[in-house]
PDB file of C-alpha atoms and ligand atoms in Angstrom:
ATOM      1  CA  MET A1276     -23.336  -9.966  -7.080  1.00 63.00           C
ATOM      2  CA  ALA A1277     -25.328  -6.937  -5.148  1.00 81.00           C
ATOM      3  CA  LEU A1278     -23.010  -5.829  -2.281  1.00 92.00           C
ATOM      4  CA  VAL A1279     -23.083  -2.480  -0.728  1.00 96.00           C
ATOM      5  CA  TRP A1280     -20.285  -0.576  -0.877  1.00 97.00           C
ATOM      6  CA  SER A1281     -18.883   1.867   1.373  1.00 98.00           C
ATOM      7  CA  CYS A1282     -15.562   4.176   1.181  1.00 98.00           C
ATOM      8  CA  LYS A1283     -14.112   5.757   4.772  1.00 98.00           C
ATOM      9  CA  ALA A1284     -11.888   7.174   6.809  1.00 98.00           C
ATOM     10  CA  PHE A1285      -9.896   5.607   9.445  1.00 98.00           C
ATOM     11  CA  ASP A1286     -11.806   7.608  12.270  1.00 98.00           C
ATOM     12  CA  ALA A1287     -15.362   6.673  10.580  1.00 98.00           C
ATOM     13  CA  LEU A1288     -14.356   2.519  10.628  1.00 98.00           C
ATOM     14  CA  SER A1289     -16.886   0.622  12.948  1.00 97.00           C
ATOM     15  CA  ALA A1290     -14.764  -1.265  15.708  1.00 98.00           C
ATOM     16  CA  ALA A1291     -16.071  -4.182  13.575  1.00 96.00           C
ATOM     17  CA  GLU A1292     -15.373  -2.909   9.929  1.00 97.00           C
ATOM     18  CA  LEU A1293     -11.251  -2.814  10.797  1.00 98.00           C
ATOM     19  CA  TYR A1294     -11.370  -5.993  12.695  1.00 98.00           C
ATOM     20  CA  GLN A1295     -12.553  -7.843   9.453  1.00 97.00           C
ATOM     21  CA  SER A1296     -10.844  -6.224   6.514  1.00 98.00           C
ATOM     22  CA  LEU A1297      -7.276  -6.507   8.707  1.00 98.00           C
ATOM     23  CA  GLN A1298      -8.307 -10.309   8.464  1.00 98.00           C
ATOM     24  CA  LEU A1299      -9.483 -10.372   5.429  1.00 98.00           C
ATOM     25  CA  ARG A1300      -5.563  -8.635   4.401  1.00 98.00           C
ATOM     26  CA  SER A1301      -3.850 -11.143   7.026  1.00 98.00           C
ATOM     27  CA  GLU A1302      -6.052 -14.505   5.821  1.00 98.00           C
ATOM     28  CA  VAL A1303      -5.346 -13.538   2.177  1.00 97.00           C
ATOM     29  CA  PHE A1304      -1.793 -11.452   1.779  1.00 96.00           C
ATOM     30  CA  VAL A1305      -0.076 -13.104   5.386  1.00 96.00           C
ATOM     31  CA  LEU A1306      -1.347 -16.896   5.356  1.00 97.00           C
ATOM     32  CA  GLU A1307      -2.154 -17.913   1.692  1.00 96.00           C
ATOM     33  CA  GLN A1308      -0.028 -16.051  -0.225  1.00 95.00           C
ATOM     34  CA  GLN A1309       2.451 -17.430   3.198  1.00 94.00           C
ATOM     35  CA  CYS A1310       3.698 -14.136   3.497  1.00 93.00           C
ATOM     36  CA  VAL A1311       5.476 -12.533   6.940  1.00 93.00           C
ATOM     37  CA  TYR A1312       5.732  -9.316   6.648  1.00 92.00           C
ATOM     38  CA  LEU A1313       4.174  -6.790   9.073  1.00 95.00           C
ATOM     39  CA  ASP A1314       0.459  -5.920   6.380  1.00 96.00           C
ATOM     40  CA  PRO A1315      -0.972  -3.249   9.723  1.00 97.00           C
ATOM     41  CA  ASP A1316       1.835  -0.705   8.429  1.00 96.00           C
ATOM     42  CA  GLY A1317       1.210   2.413   9.737  1.00 97.00           C
ATOM     43  CA  LEU A1318      -1.157   3.967   7.320  1.00 98.00           C
ATOM     44  CA  ASP A1319      -3.466   2.924   7.025  1.00 98.00           C
ATOM     45  CA  LEU A1320      -4.584   5.443   9.751  1.00 98.00           C
ATOM     46  CA  GLN A1321      -4.108   7.939   7.096  1.00 98.00           C
ATOM     47  CA  ALA A1322      -5.863   5.347   4.643  1.00 98.00           C
ATOM     48  CA  TRP A1323      -9.753   5.287   2.888  1.00 98.00           C
ATOM     49  CA  HIS A1324     -10.929   1.893   3.525  1.00 98.00           C
ATOM     50  CA  LEU A1325     -13.096   0.685   0.295  1.00 98.00           C
ATOM     51  CA  MET A1326     -15.753  -2.604   1.678  1.00 98.00           C
ATOM     52  CA  GLY A1327     -17.644  -4.427  -0.211  1.00 98.00           C
ATOM     53  CA  ARG A1328     -19.975  -6.079   1.533  1.00 96.00           C
ATOM     54  CA  ASP A1329     -22.810  -8.885   1.578  1.00 94.00           C
ATOM     55  CA  ASP A1330     -24.826  -8.529   5.092  1.00 87.00           C
ATOM     56  CA  ASP A1331     -21.704  -8.839   8.034  1.00 85.00           C
ATOM     57  CA  ARG A1332     -20.167 -10.564   5.179  1.00 95.00           C
ATOM     58  CA  LEU A1333     -16.560  -8.874   3.905  1.00 97.00           C
ATOM     59  CA  LEU A1334     -16.365  -9.550   0.609  1.00 97.00           C
ATOM     60  CA  ALA A1335     -13.966  -7.118  -0.961  1.00 98.00           C
ATOM     61  CA  TYR A1336     -11.460  -4.217   0.329  1.00 98.00           C
ATOM     62  CA  LEU A1337      -8.064  -1.985  -0.776  1.00 98.00           C
ATOM     63  CA  ARG A1338      -7.466   1.326   0.739  1.00 98.00           C
ATOM     64  CA  LEU A1339      -7.289   4.212  -0.896  1.00 98.00           C
ATOM     65  CA  LEU A1340      -3.541   6.777   0.237  1.00 98.00           C
ATOM     66  CA  PRO A1341      -3.535  10.379   0.049  1.00 98.00           C
ATOM     67  CA  PRO A1342      -1.085  12.247  -2.427  1.00 98.00           C
ATOM     68  CA  GLY A1343       2.237  12.139  -1.216  1.00 97.00           C
ATOM     69  CA  LEU A1344       1.783   9.488   1.529  1.00 97.00           C
ATOM     70  CA  LYS A1345       3.299   6.861  -0.136  1.00 96.00           C
ATOM     71  CA  ALA A1346       3.373   8.161  -3.716  1.00 96.00           C
ATOM     72  CA  ASP A1347       3.060  12.250  -5.425  1.00 96.00           C
ATOM     73  CA  GLU A1348      -0.209  10.476  -7.024  1.00 97.00           C
ATOM     74  CA  PRO A1349      -3.482   8.852  -4.263  1.00 98.00           C
ATOM     75  CA  VAL A1350      -2.443   4.422  -4.529  1.00 98.00           C
ATOM     76  CA  ILE A1351      -4.153   2.175  -4.549  1.00 98.00           C
ATOM     77  CA  GLY A1352      -3.583  -0.916  -2.003  1.00 98.00           C
ATOM     78  CA  ARG A1353      -4.793  -4.088  -0.768  1.00 98.00           C
ATOM     79  CA  VAL A1354      -6.064  -5.395  -2.815  1.00 98.00           C
ATOM     80  CA  VAL A1355      -7.680  -8.031  -2.234  1.00 98.00           C
ATOM     81  CA  THR A1356     -11.290 -10.589  -2.466  1.00 98.00           C
ATOM     82  CA  THR A1357     -12.605 -13.489  -1.273  1.00 97.00           C
ATOM     83  CA  PRO A1358     -10.927 -16.890  -1.453  1.00 96.00           C
ATOM     84  CA  ALA A1359     -15.497 -18.440  -2.285  1.00 94.00           C
ATOM     85  CA  ALA A1360     -16.021 -14.792  -4.500  1.00 93.00           C
ATOM     86  CA  ARG A1361     -13.037 -14.938  -6.833  1.00 95.00           C
ATOM     87  CA  GLY A1362     -13.658 -15.266 -10.653  1.00 93.00           C
ATOM     88  CA  SER A1363     -16.504 -14.151 -10.524  1.00 92.00           C
ATOM     89  CA  GLY A1364     -15.803 -10.394 -11.199  1.00 95.00           C
ATOM     90  CA  LEU A1365     -16.521  -9.390  -7.819  1.00 96.00           C
ATOM     91  CA  GLY A1366     -12.105  -7.821  -8.430  1.00 97.00           C
ATOM     92  CA  ARG A1367     -13.253  -5.843 -11.264  1.00 97.00           C
ATOM     93  CA  GLN A1368     -15.952  -4.236  -8.903  1.00 97.00           C
ATOM     94  CA  LEU A1369     -13.418  -3.794  -7.103  1.00 98.00           C
ATOM     95  CA  LEU A1370     -11.603  -1.858  -9.040  1.00 98.00           C
ATOM     96  CA  SER A1371     -14.530   0.981 -10.736  1.00 98.00           C
ATOM     97  CA  GLN A1372     -16.090   1.292  -7.723  1.00 98.00           C
ATOM     98  CA  ALA A1373     -12.128   2.477  -6.915  1.00 98.00           C
ATOM     99  CA  LEU A1374     -11.841   4.714  -9.624  1.00 98.00           C
ATOM    100  CA  VAL A1375     -15.220   5.931  -8.965  1.00 98.00           C
ATOM    101  CA  GLU A1376     -13.652   7.389  -4.997  1.00 98.00           C
ATOM    102  CA  CYS A1377     -11.340   8.035  -6.139  1.00 98.00           C
ATOM    103  CA  GLU A1378     -12.884  10.389  -9.006  1.00 98.00           C
ATOM    104  CA  LYS A1379     -14.782  12.106  -5.601  1.00 98.00           C
ATOM    105  CA  LEU A1380     -11.394  12.308  -3.257  1.00 98.00           C
ATOM    106  CA  TRP A1381      -9.299  13.583  -5.832  1.00 98.00           C
ATOM    107  CA  PRO A1382     -10.609  14.377  -8.944  1.00 98.00           C
ATOM    108  CA  GLY A1383      -8.533  14.100 -12.372  1.00 97.00           C
ATOM    109  CA  ARG A1384      -5.319  12.787 -10.504  1.00 98.00           C
ATOM    110  CA  ALA A1385      -3.221  10.701 -11.478  1.00 98.00           C
ATOM    111  CA  LEU A1386      -3.355   7.279  -9.537  1.00 98.00           C
ATOM    112  CA  PHE A1387      -0.674   4.933  -8.844  1.00 98.00           C
ATOM    113  CA  LEU A1388      -0.776   1.479  -8.090  1.00 98.00           C
ATOM    114  CA  SER A1389       1.855  -1.446  -7.328  1.00 98.00           C
ATOM    115  CA  ALA A1390       0.617  -4.872  -8.554  1.00 98.00           C
ATOM    116  CA  GLN A1391       1.611  -8.479  -8.882  1.00 96.00           C
ATOM    117  CA  ALA A1392       2.773  -8.984 -11.456  1.00 97.00           C
ATOM    118  CA  HIS A1393       0.590 -11.958 -12.973  1.00 97.00           C
ATOM    119  CA  LEU A1394      -2.659  -9.201 -12.622  1.00 97.00           C
ATOM    120  CA  GLN A1395      -0.842  -6.670 -14.478  1.00 97.00           C
ATOM    121  CA  SER A1396      -3.452  -7.515 -17.633  1.00 97.00           C
ATOM    122  CA  PHE A1397      -6.012  -7.316 -14.369  1.00 97.00           C
ATOM    123  CA  TYR A1398      -4.700  -3.598 -13.960  1.00 98.00           C
ATOM    124  CA  GLY A1399      -4.418  -3.251 -17.360  1.00 98.00           C
ATOM    125  CA  GLY A1400      -7.747  -4.064 -19.031  1.00 97.00           C
ATOM    126  CA  LEU A1401      -8.443  -1.663 -16.180  1.00 97.00           C
ATOM    127  CA  GLY A1402      -6.250   2.077 -17.696  1.00 97.00           C
ATOM    128  CA  PHE A1403      -3.184   0.658 -15.111  1.00 98.00           C
ATOM    129  CA  VAL A1404       0.243   0.983 -17.849  1.00 98.00           C
ATOM    130  CA  PRO A1405       3.498   0.364 -16.170  1.00 98.00           C
ATOM    131  CA  VAL A1406       6.047   2.608 -15.403  1.00 98.00           C
ATOM    132  CA  SER A1407       8.401   0.244 -13.831  1.00 98.00           C
ATOM    133  CA  GLY A1408      10.037  -3.140 -14.805  1.00 97.00           C
ATOM    134  CA  GLN A1409       9.436  -6.441 -12.506  1.00 97.00           C
ATOM    135  CA  TYR A1410      11.161  -7.368  -8.501  1.00 97.00           C
ATOM    136  CA  VAL A1411      11.059  -8.353  -5.864  1.00 96.00           C
ATOM    137  CA  GLU A1412       9.397  -7.089  -2.815  1.00 92.00           C
ATOM    138  CA  ASP A1413       8.100  -9.495   0.035  1.00 88.00           C
ATOM    139  CA  GLY A1414       8.906 -12.529  -1.585  1.00 90.00           C
ATOM    140  CA  ILE A1415       6.086 -11.695  -4.585  1.00 93.00           C
ATOM    141  CA  ALA A1416       6.630 -10.118  -8.317  1.00 96.00           C
ATOM    142  CA  HIS A1417       5.694  -6.709  -8.177  1.00 97.00           C
ATOM    143  CA  VAL A1418       5.248  -3.975 -11.545  1.00 98.00           C
ATOM    144  CA  ASP A1419       4.976  -0.206 -10.712  1.00 98.00           C
ATOM    145  CA  MET A1420       1.791   1.046 -12.421  1.00 98.00           C
ATOM    146  CA  ARG A1421       0.594   4.094 -13.474  1.00 98.00           C
ATOM    147  CA  ARG A1422      -3.406   4.711 -14.772  1.00 98.00           C
ATOM    148  CA  PRO A1423      -3.053   8.515 -16.116  1.00 97.00           C
ATOM    149  CA  GLY A1424      -5.335  11.721 -14.622  1.00 97.00           C
ATOM    150  CA  THR A1425      -7.916  13.335 -16.611  1.00 91.00           C
TER     151      THR A1425
HETATM  152  C1  COA B  85      -6.780 -10.160  -7.287  1.00 51.45           C
HETATM  153  C2  COA B  85      -8.645 -10.596  -7.118  1.00 51.45           C
HETATM  154  C3  COA B  85      -8.571  -9.180  -6.065  1.00 51.45           C
HETATM  155  C4  COA B  85      -8.875 -10.413  -8.099  1.00 51.45           C
HETATM  156  O1  COA B  85      -9.823 -11.312  -8.044  1.00 51.45           O
HETATM  157  P1  COA B  85     -11.715 -11.820  -8.121  1.00 51.45           P
HETATM  158  O2  COA B  85     -12.617 -11.904  -8.012  1.00 51.45           O
HETATM  159  O3  COA B  85     -10.589 -12.972  -8.703  1.00 51.45           O
HETATM  160  O4  COA B  85     -11.540 -10.782  -9.609  1.00 51.45           O
HETATM  161  P2  COA B  85     -12.451 -10.880 -10.780  1.00 51.45           P
HETATM  162  O5  COA B  85     -13.073 -13.146 -11.283  1.00 51.45           O
HETATM  163  O6  COA B  85     -12.853 -10.014 -10.657  1.00 51.45           O
HETATM  164  O7  COA B  85     -11.573 -11.337 -12.749  1.00 51.45           O
HETATM  165  C5  COA B  85     -10.247 -10.114 -12.475  1.00 51.45           C
HETATM  166  C6  COA B  85      -9.655 -10.808 -13.510  1.00 51.45           C
HETATM  167  O8  COA B  85      -8.321 -11.000 -13.363  1.00 51.45           O
HETATM  168  C7  COA B  85      -7.948 -12.155 -13.452  1.00 51.45           C
HETATM  169  N1  COA B  85      -7.634 -12.687 -12.672  1.00 51.45           N
HETATM  170  C8  COA B  85      -7.429 -12.725 -11.514  1.00 51.45           C
HETATM  171  N2  COA B  85      -6.736 -13.672 -10.538  1.00 51.45           N
HETATM  172  C9  COA B  85      -6.291 -13.626 -11.128  1.00 51.45           C
HETATM  173  C10 COA B  85      -4.565 -14.172 -11.395  1.00 51.45           C
HETATM  174  N3  COA B  85      -4.481 -14.762  -9.506  1.00 51.45           N
HETATM  175  N4  COA B  85      -3.682 -14.105 -12.044  1.00 51.45           N
HETATM  176  C11 COA B  85      -4.062 -14.023 -13.291  1.00 51.45           C
HETATM  177  N5  COA B  85      -5.430 -13.349 -13.619  1.00 51.45           N
HETATM  178  C12 COA B  85      -6.142 -12.795 -12.329  1.00 51.45           C
HETATM  179  C13 COA B  85      -9.310 -13.061 -14.304  1.00 51.45           C
HETATM  180  O9  COA B  85      -8.306 -13.863 -14.251  1.00 51.45           O
HETATM  181  C14 COA B  85      -9.820 -11.806 -15.197  1.00 51.45           C
HETATM  182  O10 COA B  85      -9.315 -10.815 -15.892  1.00 51.45           O
HETATM  183  P3  COA B  85     -10.736 -11.582 -17.627  1.00 51.45           P
HETATM  184  O11 COA B  85     -11.535 -10.163 -16.788  1.00 51.45           O
HETATM  185  O12 COA B  85      -9.529 -11.055 -17.295  1.00 51.45           O
HETATM  186  O13 COA B  85     -11.536 -13.254 -17.077  1.00 51.45           O
HETATM  187  C15 COA B  85      -8.218 -11.759  -6.273  1.00 51.45           C
HETATM  188  O14 COA B  85      -7.486 -12.848  -6.865  1.00 51.45           O
HETATM  189  C16 COA B  85      -7.351 -11.703  -4.524  1.00 51.45           C
HETATM  190  O15 COA B  85      -7.910 -11.209  -3.610  1.00 51.45           O
HETATM  191  N6  COA B  85      -6.212 -12.014  -4.855  1.00 51.45           N
HETATM  192  C17 COA B  85      -5.303 -12.449  -4.080  1.00 51.45           C
HETATM  193  C18 COA B  85      -4.651 -11.209  -2.704  1.00 51.45           C
HETATM  194  C19 COA B  85      -3.882 -10.598  -4.664  1.00 51.45           C
HETATM  195  O16 COA B  85      -3.159 -10.443  -4.947  1.00 51.45           O
HETATM  196  N7  COA B  85      -4.169  -8.633  -4.621  1.00 51.45           N
HETATM  197  C20 COA B  85      -3.466  -8.214  -5.608  1.00 51.45           C
HETATM  198  C21 COA B  85      -2.947  -7.361  -5.008  1.00 51.45           C
HETATM  199  S1  COA B  85      -1.876  -5.751  -6.073  1.00 51.45           S
END
């Protein structure tokens, strides 16, 4: 799938981009995963927002938190693809694009993410290694993972 990728600071997002991002996040993390939590947690204002679009549709999204905000390392979070596009390699494409953007923003830095436990091998295939045991957050099993810097 040939998507157009963009990575923008909060202030550079259009109102439509912000709306679509929050809509996709709620659709998946709140409704699909049946998890009542405050998705717009305040960190978005300092985050970079990576979007993969097909015309005016947002198909893939994640956010990048700068180092020192949630962890010492930059943090990848809110990793999501639209349900209709799952299993087509889009998730892998999204993460690969995130690694490119992180290298531009924070060259050579290690990266951190909190993975849903069943996705450990997905992130492992992209160089992330577990750095914690499993723990439950918002009712879902997670494991912390770190990708060493260069
Ligand atoms: C996780 C997610 C982004 C992956 O996107 P995708 O477009 O389905 O991913 P891909 O088609 O590129 O598949 C990537 C790999 O992840 C694996 N994978 C995807 N979803 C999975 C799941 N629910 N359980 C186990 N493995 C899964 C695939 O099997 C694939 O592995 P392979 O390459 O060895 O076959 C997507 O499933 C999603 O949005 N899930 C809901 C939100 C979520 O849980 N986000 C992660 C928060 S940590």
